[in-house]
Coordinates of C-alpha atoms in Angstrom, one line a residue:
M812 CA 76.2 -22.2 -45.5
S813 CA 77.8 -25.3 -46.7
A814 CA 81.4 -25.6 -47.9
G815 CA 80.8 -28.7 -50.1
L816 CA 82.8 -28.0 -53.3
I817 CA 83.8 -31.1 -55.3
G818 CA 82.3 -31.8 -58.7
K819 CA 78.6 -31.0 -58.9
E820 CA 78.9 -28.9 -55.8
T821 CA 80.6 -26.1 -57.8
T822 CA 77.3 -24.9 -59.1
R823 CA 75.9 -24.8 -55.5
L824 CA 79.0 -23.0 -54.3
R825 CA 78.5 -20.3 -57.0
S826 CA 74.9 -19.9 -55.9
L827 CA 75.8 -19.6 -52.2
L828 CA 78.5 -17.0 -52.9
N829 CA 76.1 -15.0 -55.0
K830 CA 73.5 -15.2 -52.2
W831 CA 76.1 -14.0 -49.7
Q832 CA 76.9 -11.0 -51.9
A833 CA 73.2 -10.1 -52.2
E834 CA 71.9 -10.9 -48.7
F835 CA 74.8 -10.7 -46.2
E836 CA 76.5 -7.5 -47.2
D837 CA 77.9 -6.9 -43.7
Q838 CA 79.6 -10.3 -43.5
Q839 CA 83.3 -9.7 -43.7
K840 CA 84.6 -13.2 -44.0
L841 CA 83.9 -16.9 -43.5
V842 CA 86.4 -19.5 -42.2
Y843 CA 86.6 -23.1 -43.2
L844 CA 88.8 -25.7 -41.5
L845 CA 91.0 -27.8 -43.7
Q846 CA 91.6 -31.5 -43.1
H847 CA 95.4 -31.2 -42.7
K848 CA 97.6 -28.9 -40.7
Y849 CA 100.3 -27.0 -42.4
T850 CA 103.4 -25.1 -41.2
Q851 CA 103.6 -21.4 -41.6
S852 CA 106.2 -21.7 -44.4
S853 CA 104.1 -24.2 -46.4
L854 CA 100.9 -22.1 -46.5
S855 CA 100.2 -21.8 -50.2
L856 CA 97.7 -23.3 -52.6
N857 CA 100.4 -25.4 -54.3
N858 CA 101.4 -27.0 -51.1
L859 CA 97.9 -28.2 -50.0
K860 CA 97.1 -31.9 -50.0
G861 CA 94.3 -34.1 -51.3
R862 CA 90.8 -32.8 -50.6
D863 CA 92.2 -29.6 -49.1
K864 CA 93.7 -28.6 -52.5
A865 CA 90.5 -29.5 -54.4
V866 CA 88.4 -27.5 -51.9
C867 CA 90.6 -24.4 -52.0
Q868 CA 91.1 -24.6 -55.8
S869 CA 87.4 -24.6 -56.3
L870 CA 87.0 -21.7 -53.8
Y871 CA 89.7 -19.8 -55.6
D872 CA 88.3 -20.3 -59.1
V873 CA 84.6 -19.9 -58.3
G874 CA 85.3 -17.2 -55.8
L875 CA 87.0 -15.0 -58.4
E876 CA 84.0 -15.4 -60.7
C877 CA 81.7 -14.2 -57.8
K878 CA 84.0 -11.4 -56.6
F879 CA 85.5 -13.2 -53.7
T880 CA 89.2 -13.8 -52.7
I881 CA 90.5 -16.6 -50.5
F882 CA 93.4 -16.6 -48.0
L883 CA 95.1 -19.3 -46.0
A884 CA 95.9 -19.0 -42.3
R885 CA 96.6 -20.9 -39.1
M886 CA 93.8 -20.6 -36.5
T887 CA 94.4 -21.0 -32.8
R888 CA 91.5 -21.4 -30.3
T889 CA 92.3 -20.9 -26.6
A890 CA 89.7 -22.1 -24.2
F891 CA 89.6 -22.2 -20.4
E892 CA 88.0 -24.7 -18.0
E893 CA 85.9 -22.4 -16.0
E894 CA 82.7 -23.2 -14.0
D895 CA 81.3 -19.8 -14.7
E896 CA 80.3 -20.1 -18.3
I897 CA 80.0 -16.3 -18.8
L898 CA 83.5 -15.8 -17.5
A899 CA 84.7 -18.7 -19.7
D900 CA 83.2 -17.1 -22.8
E901 CA 85.0 -13.8 -21.9
L902 CA 88.3 -15.6 -21.5
D903 CA 88.1 -17.9 -24.6
E904 CA 89.7 -16.5 -27.7
T905 CA 90.1 -17.6 -31.4
V906 CA 92.6 -15.8 -33.6
L907 CA 93.9 -16.1 -37.2
E908 CA 97.6 -16.0 -37.6
H909 CA 100.1 -15.9 -40.5
I910 CA 97.4 -15.0 -43.0
K911 CA 98.7 -15.6 -46.5
T912 CA 97.7 -15.2 -50.1
C913 CA 97.3 -18.3 -52.2
N914 CA 100.8 -17.8 -53.5
G915 CA 102.3 -17.6 -50.0
F916 CA 102.7 -13.9 -49.2
T917 CA 101.9 -12.8 -45.7
I918 CA 99.1 -10.2 -45.9
S919 CA 98.6 -9.9 -42.2
N920 CA 100.1 -11.5 -39.1
R921 CA 97.0 -11.6 -36.9
A922 CA 93.3 -11.1 -37.1
G923 CA 90.3 -11.9 -34.8
V924 CA 87.6 -14.2 -35.8
R925 CA 84.1 -14.7 -34.3
E926 CA 82.4 -18.0 -33.8
K927 CA 79.6 -17.3 -36.2
E928 CA 82.2 -16.7 -38.9
I929 CA 83.5 -20.3 -38.7
L930 CA 81.8 -22.9 -40.9
G931 CA 81.0 -26.2 -39.3
E932 CA 79.3 -27.6 -36.2
A933 CA 80.7 -28.7 -32.9
I934 CA 84.2 -28.0 -34.2
W935 CA 85.7 -27.8 -30.7
D936 CA 84.1 -31.1 -29.5
R937 CA 87.4 -32.9 -29.8
P938 CA 90.5 -33.4 -27.7
A939 CA 92.6 -30.3 -27.4
D940 CA 96.0 -30.2 -29.3
S941 CA 97.7 -28.9 -26.1
E942 CA 96.6 -28.5 -22.5
Y943 CA 98.1 -26.5 -19.6
E944 CA 97.1 -27.2 -16.0
G945 CA 96.1 -24.2 -14.0
E946 CA 98.5 -22.9 -11.3
F947 CA 97.6 -22.2 -7.7
T948 CA 98.2 -18.5 -6.9
G949 CA 97.4 -17.3 -3.4
N950 CA 93.7 -18.1 -2.6
A951 CA 92.7 -19.1 -6.1
S952 CA 93.9 -21.3 -8.9
M953 CA 94.1 -20.4 -12.6
P954 CA 91.7 -22.5 -14.7
A955 CA 93.1 -25.1 -17.0
M956 CA 93.8 -23.8 -20.6
F957 CA 93.2 -25.8 -23.8
R958 CA 94.5 -24.9 -27.2
Y959 CA 93.2 -26.1 -30.6
H960 CA 95.3 -25.5 -33.7
D961 CA 94.0 -25.7 -37.3
T962 CA 94.8 -24.6 -40.8
V963 CA 91.9 -22.7 -42.5
V964 CA 90.9 -21.1 -45.7
I965 CA 89.3 -17.6 -45.3
I966 CA 86.7 -16.5 -47.8
V967 CA 86.5 -12.8 -48.2
P968 CA 84.4 -10.6 -50.5
T969 CA 87.0 -8.8 -52.5
R970 CA 85.5 -5.4 -51.7
K971 CA 86.1 -6.1 -48.0
I972 CA 89.9 -6.7 -48.3
A973 CA 90.7 -3.0 -47.5
S974 CA 88.7 -3.0 -44.3
L975 CA 89.8 -6.4 -43.2
F976 CA 93.5 -5.9 -43.8
S977 CA 93.9 -2.2 -43.4
T978 CA 97.7 -2.5 -43.0
A979 CA 98.4 -5.1 -45.6
D980 CA 101.9 -5.6 -46.8
P981 CA 102.5 -4.2 -50.3
H982 CA 104.4 -7.3 -51.3
A983 CA 101.4 -9.5 -50.4
L984 CA 99.0 -7.2 -52.3
M985 CA 101.2 -7.2 -55.3
G986 CA 101.5 -11.0 -55.1
L987 CA 97.7 -11.3 -54.9
M988 CA 97.2 -8.9 -57.8
S989 CA 99.9 -10.6 -60.1
H990 CA 98.5 -14.0 -59.2
T991 CA 95.0 -12.9 -60.3
L992 CA 96.2 -11.2 -63.4
R993 CA 98.1 -14.3 -64.4
D994 CA 95.1 -16.6 -63.9
R995 CA 92.4 -14.1 -65.0
P996 CA 93.9 -11.3 -67.1
D997 CA 90.4 -9.9 -67.8
D998 CA 89.3 -9.8 -64.2
H999 CA 88.9 -6.0 -64.0
Y1000 CA 86.9 -6.1 -60.8
T1001 CA 89.6 -7.6 -58.7
Y1002 CA 92.2 -5.4 -60.2
D1003 CA 90.2 -2.2 -59.8
T1004 CA 89.4 -3.1 -56.2
L1005 CA 93.0 -3.9 -55.2
L1006 CA 94.7 -1.1 -57.1
P1007 CA 93.7 1.7 -54.6
I1008 CA 94.7 -0.5 -51.7
L1009 CA 98.1 -1.3 -53.2
D1010 CA 98.6 2.4 -54.1
E1011 CA 97.9 3.5 -50.6
A1012 CA 100.1 0.7 -49.1
L1013 CA 103.0 1.6 -51.4
L1014 CA 102.9 5.3 -50.3
K1015 CA 102.2 4.6 -46.6
S1016 CA 104.7 1.8 -46.2
W1017 CA 106.9 2.3 -43.1
T1018 CA 109.9 0.9 -44.9
I1019 CA 111.7 2.0 -48.0
L1020 CA 110.5 -0.3 -50.8
D1021 CA 113.2 -2.1 -52.6
G1022 CA 113.7 -0.7 -56.1
R1023 CA 113.7 -4.3 -57.6
F1024 CA 110.3 -4.9 -56.1
L1025 CA 109.0 -1.7 -57.7
C1026 CA 110.6 -2.6 -61.0
N1027 CA 108.8 -6.0 -60.9
I1028 CA 105.5 -4.1 -60.4
I1029 CA 106.4 -1.9 -63.4
D1030 CA 107.1 -5.0 -65.5
V1031 CA 103.8 -6.6 -64.6
A1032 CA 101.9 -3.4 -65.1
L1033 CA 103.3 -2.5 -68.5
N1034 CA 103.1 -6.0 -69.8
S1035 CA 99.5 -6.3 -68.8
R1036 CA 98.7 -2.6 -69.8
K1037 CA 97.7 -1.7 -66.3
M1038 CA 98.8 1.9 -66.2
G1039 CA 97.2 2.7 -62.8
L1040 CA 99.5 0.0 -61.3
Y1041 CA 102.5 1.4 -63.2
R1042 CA 101.9 4.9 -61.9
A1043 CA 101.5 3.7 -58.3
A1044 CA 105.0 2.1 -58.5
L1045 CA 106.4 5.2 -60.1
R1046 CA 105.0 7.4 -57.3
A1047 CA 106.3 5.0 -54.6
S1048 CA 109.8 5.2 -56.1
L1049 CA 110.0 8.9 -55.2
K1050 CA 110.5 8.0 -51.5
A1051 CA 114.1 7.1 -51.8
S1052 CA 117.0 7.7 -54.2
S1053 CA 118.0 4.0 -54.0
S1054 CA 114.6 3.1 -55.4
R1055 CA 114.7 5.8 -58.1
E1056 CA 118.2 4.6 -59.2
L1057 CA 116.6 1.3 -60.3
V1058 CA 113.1 2.5 -61.3
F1059 CA 114.0 5.4 -63.6
P1060 CA 116.4 3.3 -65.8
T1061 CA 113.7 0.6 -66.1
V1062 CA 111.2 3.2 -67.2
A1063 CA 113.8 4.6 -69.6
Q1064 CA 114.2 1.2 -71.1
Y1065 CA 110.5 0.7 -71.8
M1066 CA 110.3 4.2 -73.2
S1067 CA 113.3 3.5 -75.5
E1068 CA 111.7 0.3 -76.8
A1069 CA 108.5 2.2 -77.5
F1070 CA 110.3 5.0 -79.2
R1071 CA 112.3 2.6 -81.4
Q1072 CA 109.0 1.0 -82.5
D1073 CA 107.7 4.4 -83.6
S1074 CA 110.4 7.1 -83.8
T1075 CA 108.3 9.4 -86.0
T1076 CA 106.6 11.0 -83.0
S1077 CA 107.9 12.4 -79.7
P1078 CA 107.5 10.3 -76.6
D1079 CA 104.0 10.6 -75.0
W1080 CA 105.1 12.2 -71.7
D1081 CA 101.5 12.2 -70.3
Y1082 CA 101.5 8.4 -70.8
W1083 CA 104.8 7.7 -69.2
L1084 CA 105.0 10.5 -66.5
G1085 CA 101.6 12.0 -66.5
D1086 CA 101.1 12.2 -62.7
M1087 CA 104.8 12.5 -61.7
A1088 CA 104.3 16.2 -61.0
T1089 CA 101.4 15.6 -58.6
A1090 CA 103.3 12.8 -56.9
I1091 CA 106.4 15.0 -56.3
H1092 CA 104.1 17.7 -54.9
Q1093 CA 102.5 15.3 -52.5
L1094 CA 105.8 13.8 -51.3
R1095 CA 106.9 16.6 -49.0
L1096 CA 110.6 15.5 -48.5
A1097 CA 111.3 14.9 -52.2
T1098 CA 112.9 18.1 -53.5
S1099 CA 113.6 19.2 -57.1
A1100 CA 117.3 19.0 -56.4
E1101 CA 117.1 15.3 -55.7
I1102 CA 114.5 14.1 -58.2
L1103 CA 114.5 16.2 -61.3
P1104 CA 118.1 15.6 -62.3
Q1105 CA 117.4 11.9 -62.4
L1106 CA 114.8 12.5 -65.0
D1107 CA 117.7 13.2 -67.4
L1108 CA 117.9 9.4 -67.6
L1109 CA 114.6 9.5 -69.5
V1110 CA 115.7 12.1 -72.1
L1111 CA 115.3 10.7 -75.6
D1112 CA 115.1 14.0 -77.5
D1113 CA 114.2 17.6 -76.7
A1114 CA 110.7 16.7 -75.7
L1115 CA 111.5 16.7 -72.0
K1116 CA 112.7 20.3 -71.9
G1117 CA 109.2 21.5 -71.8
F1118 CA 108.2 19.1 -69.1
V1119 CA 110.9 19.7 -66.5
P1120 CA 110.4 23.4 -66.1
R1121 CA 106.6 22.8 -65.6
L1122 CA 107.5 20.4 -62.7
E1123 CA 109.8 22.9 -61.1
E1124 CA 107.6 25.9 -61.5
D1125 CA 104.2 24.5 -60.7
N1126 CA 104.5 21.5 -58.4
V1127 CA 107.8 21.1 -56.6
K1128 CA 108.4 23.0 -53.4
D1129 CA 111.8 24.5 -52.9
S1130 CA 113.9 22.6 -50.3
R1131 CA 114.1 25.7 -48.1
D1132 CA 110.2 25.8 -47.9
I1133 CA 110.1 22.2 -46.9
E1134 CA 112.8 22.7 -44.2
A1135 CA 110.9 25.7 -42.9
E1136 CA 107.7 23.7 -42.6
L1137 CA 109.4 20.9 -40.8
R1138 CA 110.9 23.4 -38.3
N1139 CA 107.5 24.9 -37.6
E1140 CA 106.0 21.5 -37.0
R1141 CA 108.7 20.7 -34.4
L1142 CA 107.9 23.9 -32.5

């Protein structure tokens, strides 16, 4: 496959990407070396220079049309001077590091890459960027080590993002989604593909997600009418009171604005809080004593009175039940 992109090559690129989708379904990614080298902090589409920017912009635009997503990364090749070619192949390693979205969010710190995934020929037939002489240890000496450093663009079928970056950072996924929604608001495929990944990343994040970050997700979701994204952020806020203290008032503000525009009907609770009950049920450590009182922030009229008892009765475990389960798990 060629990576020629400029001008008339756009049509050819589109044809190649469509062929990839149709004929190379198992191919997870392709890697293309950029002309310039960039620091970790400068890895973003806006910071690329000259032809690098033209290449990546074409890949970004045409890629989205063809259901592909691109990422930027630094690639390090470590090779050893070894007479035994089989042993040398086993020792040699190429890795991708500081893998970022086009708008500069780190989606993964490290990933492997196979030689056949790298576009170009004889790419290592050049002087190494750094060299380390082997040291003599006992009866043998370590082979000399050579390192090659490059900045690359990674081309990924959007449907492969989940398997390629299984532990992706929620901030990076949100950055990728918001960037796509901004440039292509009608790109339902990318949104529908990324939403389950982001939803799972939000709920499985090892750290408590900042309430301001979740509020930003809610802003993007409601302004772009992406209710699945909105509910993912709402569910994620249940993990910590510090998040809920910011998220619930934000939701209340949006509800109040909607209610002021049409005060003739009661708030549509299924629209605003439809899966809150299920989320509370799934989140084992969130008890009714902690969460339900905060829903008072959302009260606009008496409509909520029929909603809260349903949460308590049908979906929220009593804190004593949760504590008993935890004790049993420790035994």
